[in-house]
Amino acid sequence: MGIANKLVTMLVVLLAAGTAWAAPALPRLEAIKVSPHVYYFRGEAGMASQQNRGFMSNAGFVVTPAGVLVFDALATPALGAAMRDAIRKVTPQPIKTIIVSHYHADHFYGLQALRAPGVSVWAHRNARATLQSDFTQSRLAERRSSLASWVDQDTRLVPADRWLDFGAEKALRFKLGGMRFAVIDAGGAHSPEDLMLLVEDERVLFAGDLFFTGRLPFVGEADSKAWLLALDKINAGRPRVVIPGHGAASTDPVADLELTRGYLVFLREQMGRAVAEMTAFDEAYKAVDWSTFEKVPAFNEANRLNAYGTYLLMERESFAKP
């Protein structure tokens, strides 16, 4: 019997025995306004848990005269439904398009509640393979356990309606309700399918998980070299506000990017030195002075995995050198 099935069986037994039990209340989402037409929802710091109900990532939306453009969908169908309700409190305009920054669990499970007739979901073409991967399926099984009652057997992995293919410009420009937008291809950095969204008229950038504020980035198996180059794209666009995948919106992107940039550079330096000196990972990890980052939220949950992924990356980079 799978973990999720065991949890369901346990719940049935508790209820039959008359034990008082109720799922924790879903937080009421508050849309934070950052410009005349742009809003976002800010998740809590840290990793997904029962305590935060999976609400630990950001999503946002843009209200135009022709409808609403949504960026990301949060980490559970219930949060997607809460997003839908919160958007309705801001505008009667219907949702027209949802752009998914990447197909990691905390950014797209809410699609199930947001998708409806007349709504088109867009994602990077590389996300098609991610959606079908063993990793994505195993993560769903894990979330059915760690976020039981929020992610269950009825949770579906929703594909895009439009898989975006980018040319040499690495940007797709379009208009909705007279407002100008650019979807920016940064694939191959944090994930194979990273997308950013620039609201050109108001200089607001949705950066997805290429940018973290107030917590340690999740690096995992990301290509940190490509990620550092992608950060340069953020500054090159000179946005007035950057909405990260996690943490508070930034009105000083150059300064606020330093947490993400500095951490990636530090990982590469420390793990690169270990690889060059042929030091085993466990020994190298223990030898590093992590004090600069150990007080940053999500350090305990993410840092060792980030370091190991970077260690393997630096090995691959060393093999590729002539």
PDB file of N, CA, C and O in Angstrom, residues 178-210:
ATOM      1  N   GLY A 178      -4.286  45.864 -24.992  1.00  0.00           N
ATOM      2  CA  GLY A 178      -3.465  47.031 -25.271  1.00  0.00           C
ATOM      3  C   GLY A 178      -2.179  47.098 -24.473  1.00  0.00           C
ATOM      4  O   GLY A 178      -1.324  47.955 -24.728  1.00  0.00           O
ATOM      5  N   MET A 179      -2.001  46.220 -23.495  1.00  0.00           N
ATOM      6  CA  MET A 179      -0.775  46.197 -22.698  1.00  0.00           C
ATOM      7  C   MET A 179       0.264  45.303 -23.363  1.00  0.00           C
ATOM      8  O   MET A 179      -0.070  44.276 -23.961  1.00  0.00           O
ATOM      9  N   ARG A 180       1.510  45.702 -23.261  1.00  0.00           N
ATOM     10  CA  ARG A 180       2.609  44.988 -23.916  1.00  0.00           C
ATOM     11  C   ARG A 180       3.320  44.072 -22.917  1.00  0.00           C
ATOM     12  O   ARG A 180       3.635  44.475 -21.802  1.00  0.00           O
ATOM     13  N   PHE A 181       3.599  42.852 -23.394  1.00  0.00           N
ATOM     14  CA  PHE A 181       4.260  41.843 -22.567  1.00  0.00           C
ATOM     15  C   PHE A 181       5.394  41.196 -23.365  1.00  0.00           C
ATOM     16  O   PHE A 181       5.359  41.150 -24.598  1.00  0.00           O
ATOM     17  N   ALA A 182       6.354  40.633 -22.629  1.00  0.00           N
ATOM     18  CA  ALA A 182       7.406  39.813 -23.234  1.00  0.00           C
ATOM     19  C   ALA A 182       7.629  38.596 -22.351  1.00  0.00           C
ATOM     20  O   ALA A 182       7.911  38.738 -21.156  1.00  0.00           O
ATOM     21  N   VAL A 183       7.464  37.403 -22.928  1.00  0.00           N
ATOM     22  CA  VAL A 183       7.836  36.166 -22.243  1.00  0.00           C
ATOM     23  C   VAL A 183       9.281  35.882 -22.620  1.00  0.00           C
ATOM     24  O   VAL A 183       9.625  35.812 -23.805  1.00  0.00           O
ATOM     25  N   ILE A 184      10.140  35.738 -21.610  1.00  0.00           N
ATOM     26  CA  ILE A 184      11.584  35.625 -21.821  1.00  0.00           C
ATOM     27  C   ILE A 184      12.040  34.198 -21.525  1.00  0.00           C
ATOM     28  O   ILE A 184      11.750  33.648 -20.462  1.00  0.00           O
ATOM     29  N   ASP A 185      12.743  33.621 -22.465  1.00  0.00           N
ATOM     30  CA  ASP A 185      13.265  32.263 -22.338  1.00  0.00           C
ATOM     31  C   ASP A 185      14.586  32.294 -21.563  1.00  0.00           C
ATOM     32  O   ASP A 185      15.564  32.880 -22.010  1.00  0.00           O
ATOM     33  N   ALA A 186      14.584  31.675 -20.390  1.00  0.00           N
ATOM     34  CA  ALA A 186      15.818  31.525 -19.614  1.00  0.00           C
ATOM     35  C   ALA A 186      16.044  30.045 -19.309  1.00  0.00           C
ATOM     36  O   ALA A 186      16.686  29.689 -18.317  1.00  0.00           O
ATOM     37  N   GLY A 187      15.510  29.180 -20.161  1.00  0.00           N
ATOM     38  CA  GLY A 187      15.573  27.745 -19.946  1.00  0.00           C
ATOM     39  C   GLY A 187      16.990  27.221 -19.829  1.00  0.00           C
ATOM     40  O   GLY A 187      17.889  27.665 -20.541  1.00  0.00           O
ATOM     41  N   GLY A 188      17.176  26.252 -18.923  1.00  0.00           N
ATOM     42  CA  GLY A 188      18.489  25.658 -18.726  1.00  0.00           C
ATOM     43  C   GLY A 188      19.228  26.241 -17.546  1.00  0.00           C
ATOM     44  O   GLY A 188      20.382  25.883 -17.286  1.00  0.00           O
ATOM     45  N   ALA A 189      18.601  27.143 -16.796  1.00  0.00           N
ATOM     46  CA  ALA A 189      19.239  27.744 -15.626  1.00  0.00           C
ATOM     47  C   ALA A 189      18.756  27.037 -14.366  1.00  0.00           C
ATOM     48  O   ALA A 189      19.313  26.022 -13.950  1.00  0.00           O
ATOM     49  N   HIS A 190      17.696  27.528 -13.756  1.00  0.00           N
ATOM     50  CA  HIS A 190      17.117  26.858 -12.593  1.00  0.00           C
ATOM     51  C   HIS A 190      16.466  25.531 -12.990  1.00  0.00           C
ATOM     52  O   HIS A 190      16.492  24.569 -12.228  1.00  0.00           O
ATOM     53  N   SER A 191      15.872  25.504 -14.177  1.00  0.00           N
ATOM     54  CA  SER A 191      15.252  24.294 -14.713  1.00  0.00           C
ATOM     55  C   SER A 191      15.428  24.321 -16.227  1.00  0.00           C
ATOM     56  O   SER A 191      15.829  25.343 -16.786  1.00  0.00           O
ATOM     57  N   PRO A 192      15.104  23.223 -16.922  1.00  0.00           N
ATOM     58  CA  PRO A 192      15.227  23.249 -18.383  1.00  0.00           C
ATOM     59  C   PRO A 192      14.221  24.179 -19.054  1.00  0.00           C
ATOM     60  O   PRO A 192      14.365  24.467 -20.246  1.00  0.00           O
ATOM     61  N   GLU A 193      13.202  24.645 -18.304  1.00  0.00           N
ATOM     62  CA  GLU A 193      12.095  25.353 -18.958  1.00  0.00           C
ATOM     63  C   GLU A 193      11.774  26.697 -18.330  1.00  0.00           C
ATOM     64  O   GLU A 193      10.636  27.159 -18.342  1.00  0.00           O
ATOM     65  N   ASP A 194      12.767  27.390 -17.792  1.00  0.00           N
ATOM     66  CA  ASP A 194      12.515  28.659 -17.108  1.00  0.00           C
ATOM     67  C   ASP A 194      11.935  29.717 -18.038  1.00  0.00           C
ATOM     68  O   ASP A 194      12.453  29.964 -19.138  1.00  0.00           O
ATOM     69  N   LEU A 195      10.864  30.359 -17.553  1.00  0.00           N
ATOM     70  CA  LEU A 195      10.292  31.506 -18.244  1.00  0.00           C
ATOM     71  C   LEU A 195      10.192  32.677 -17.278  1.00  0.00           C
ATOM     72  O   LEU A 195       9.901  32.500 -16.090  1.00  0.00           O
ATOM     73  N   MET A 196      10.438  33.878 -17.800  1.00  0.00           N
ATOM     74  CA  MET A 196      10.160  35.106 -17.070  1.00  0.00           C
ATOM     75  C   MET A 196       9.133  35.897 -17.874  1.00  0.00           C
ATOM     76  O   MET A 196       8.999  35.709 -19.086  1.00  0.00           O
ATOM     77  N   LEU A 197       8.414  36.786 -17.207  1.00  0.00           N
ATOM     78  CA  LEU A 197       7.405  37.611 -17.868  1.00  0.00           C
ATOM     79  C   LEU A 197       7.651  39.070 -17.533  1.00  0.00           C
ATOM     80  O   LEU A 197       7.639  39.453 -16.361  1.00  0.00           O
ATOM     81  N   LEU A 198       7.858  39.873 -18.546  1.00  0.00           N
ATOM     82  CA  LEU A 198       8.039  41.315 -18.373  1.00  0.00           C
ATOM     83  C   LEU A 198       6.766  42.038 -18.778  1.00  0.00           C
ATOM     84  O   LEU A 198       6.276  41.887 -19.907  1.00  0.00           O
ATOM     85  N   VAL A 199       6.206  42.807 -17.844  1.00  0.00           N
ATOM     86  CA  VAL A 199       5.078  43.692 -18.136  1.00  0.00           C
ATOM     87  C   VAL A 199       5.711  45.007 -18.581  1.00  0.00           C
ATOM     88  O   VAL A 199       6.108  45.831 -17.758  1.00  0.00           O
ATOM     89  N   GLU A 200       5.845  45.177 -19.890  1.00  0.00           N
ATOM     90  CA  GLU A 200       6.710  46.223 -20.421  1.00  0.00           C
ATOM     91  C   GLU A 200       6.250  47.628 -20.045  1.00  0.00           C
ATOM     92  O   GLU A 200       7.084  48.484 -19.711  1.00  0.00           O
ATOM     93  N   ASP A 201       4.955  47.891 -20.087  1.00  0.00           N
ATOM     94  CA  ASP A 201       4.471  49.240 -19.840  1.00  0.00           C
ATOM     95  C   ASP A 201       4.712  49.687 -18.403  1.00  0.00           C
ATOM     96  O   ASP A 201       4.818  50.894 -18.141  1.00  0.00           O
ATOM     97  N   GLU A 202       4.790  48.763 -17.474  1.00  0.00           N
ATOM     98  CA  GLU A 202       4.963  49.124 -16.069  1.00  0.00           C
ATOM     99  C   GLU A 202       6.293  48.661 -15.496  1.00  0.00           C
ATOM    100  O   GLU A 202       6.554  48.834 -14.306  1.00  0.00           O
ATOM    101  N   ARG A 203       7.136  48.065 -16.353  1.00  0.00           N
ATOM    102  CA  ARG A 203       8.490  47.643 -15.986  1.00  0.00           C
ATOM    103  C   ARG A 203       8.486  46.757 -14.742  1.00  0.00           C
ATOM    104  O   ARG A 203       9.260  46.937 -13.815  1.00  0.00           O
ATOM    105  N   VAL A 204       7.577  45.799 -14.761  1.00  0.00           N
ATOM    106  CA  VAL A 204       7.507  44.799 -13.698  1.00  0.00           C
ATOM    107  C   VAL A 204       7.884  43.453 -14.297  1.00  0.00           C
ATOM    108  O   VAL A 204       7.355  43.055 -15.343  1.00  0.00           O
ATOM    109  N   LEU A 205       8.790  42.758 -13.641  1.00  0.00           N
ATOM    110  CA  LEU A 205       9.269  41.467 -14.134  1.00  0.00           C
ATOM    111  C   LEU A 205       8.894  40.366 -13.158  1.00  0.00           C
ATOM    112  O   LEU A 205       9.221  40.430 -11.967  1.00  0.00           O
ATOM    113  N   PHE A 206       8.177  39.356 -13.646  1.00  0.00           N
ATOM    114  CA  PHE A 206       7.982  38.112 -12.907  1.00  0.00           C
ATOM    115  C   PHE A 206       9.169  37.209 -13.251  1.00  0.00           C
ATOM    116  O   PHE A 206       9.313  36.778 -14.400  1.00  0.00           O
ATOM    117  N   ALA A 207      10.014  36.910 -12.255  1.00  0.00           N
ATOM    118  CA  ALA A 207      11.272  36.208 -12.525  1.00  0.00           C
ATOM    119  C   ALA A 207      11.224  34.720 -12.228  1.00  0.00           C
ATOM    120  O   ALA A 207      12.185  34.004 -12.525  1.00  0.00           O
ATOM    121  N   GLY A 208      10.117  34.213 -11.656  1.00  0.00           N
ATOM    122  CA  GLY A 208      10.088  32.802 -11.297  1.00  0.00           C
ATOM    123  C   GLY A 208      11.211  32.470 -10.325  1.00  0.00           C
ATOM    124  O   GLY A 208      11.667  33.317  -9.548  1.00  0.00           O
ATOM    125  N   ASP A 209      11.706  31.253 -10.377  1.00  0.00           N
ATOM    126  CA  ASP A 209      12.711  30.812  -9.413  1.00  0.00           C
ATOM    127  C   ASP A 209      14.135  31.142  -9.821  1.00  0.00           C
ATOM    128  O   ASP A 209      15.090  30.602  -9.246  1.00  0.00           O
ATOM    129  N   LEU A 210      14.296  32.052 -10.767  1.00  0.00           N
ATOM    130  CA  LEU A 210      15.628  32.562 -11.046  1.00  0.00           C
ATOM    131  C   LEU A 210      16.044  33.583  -9.995  1.00  0.00           C
ATOM    132  O   LEU A 210      17.204  33.974  -9.919  1.00  0.00           O
TER     133      LEU A 210
END
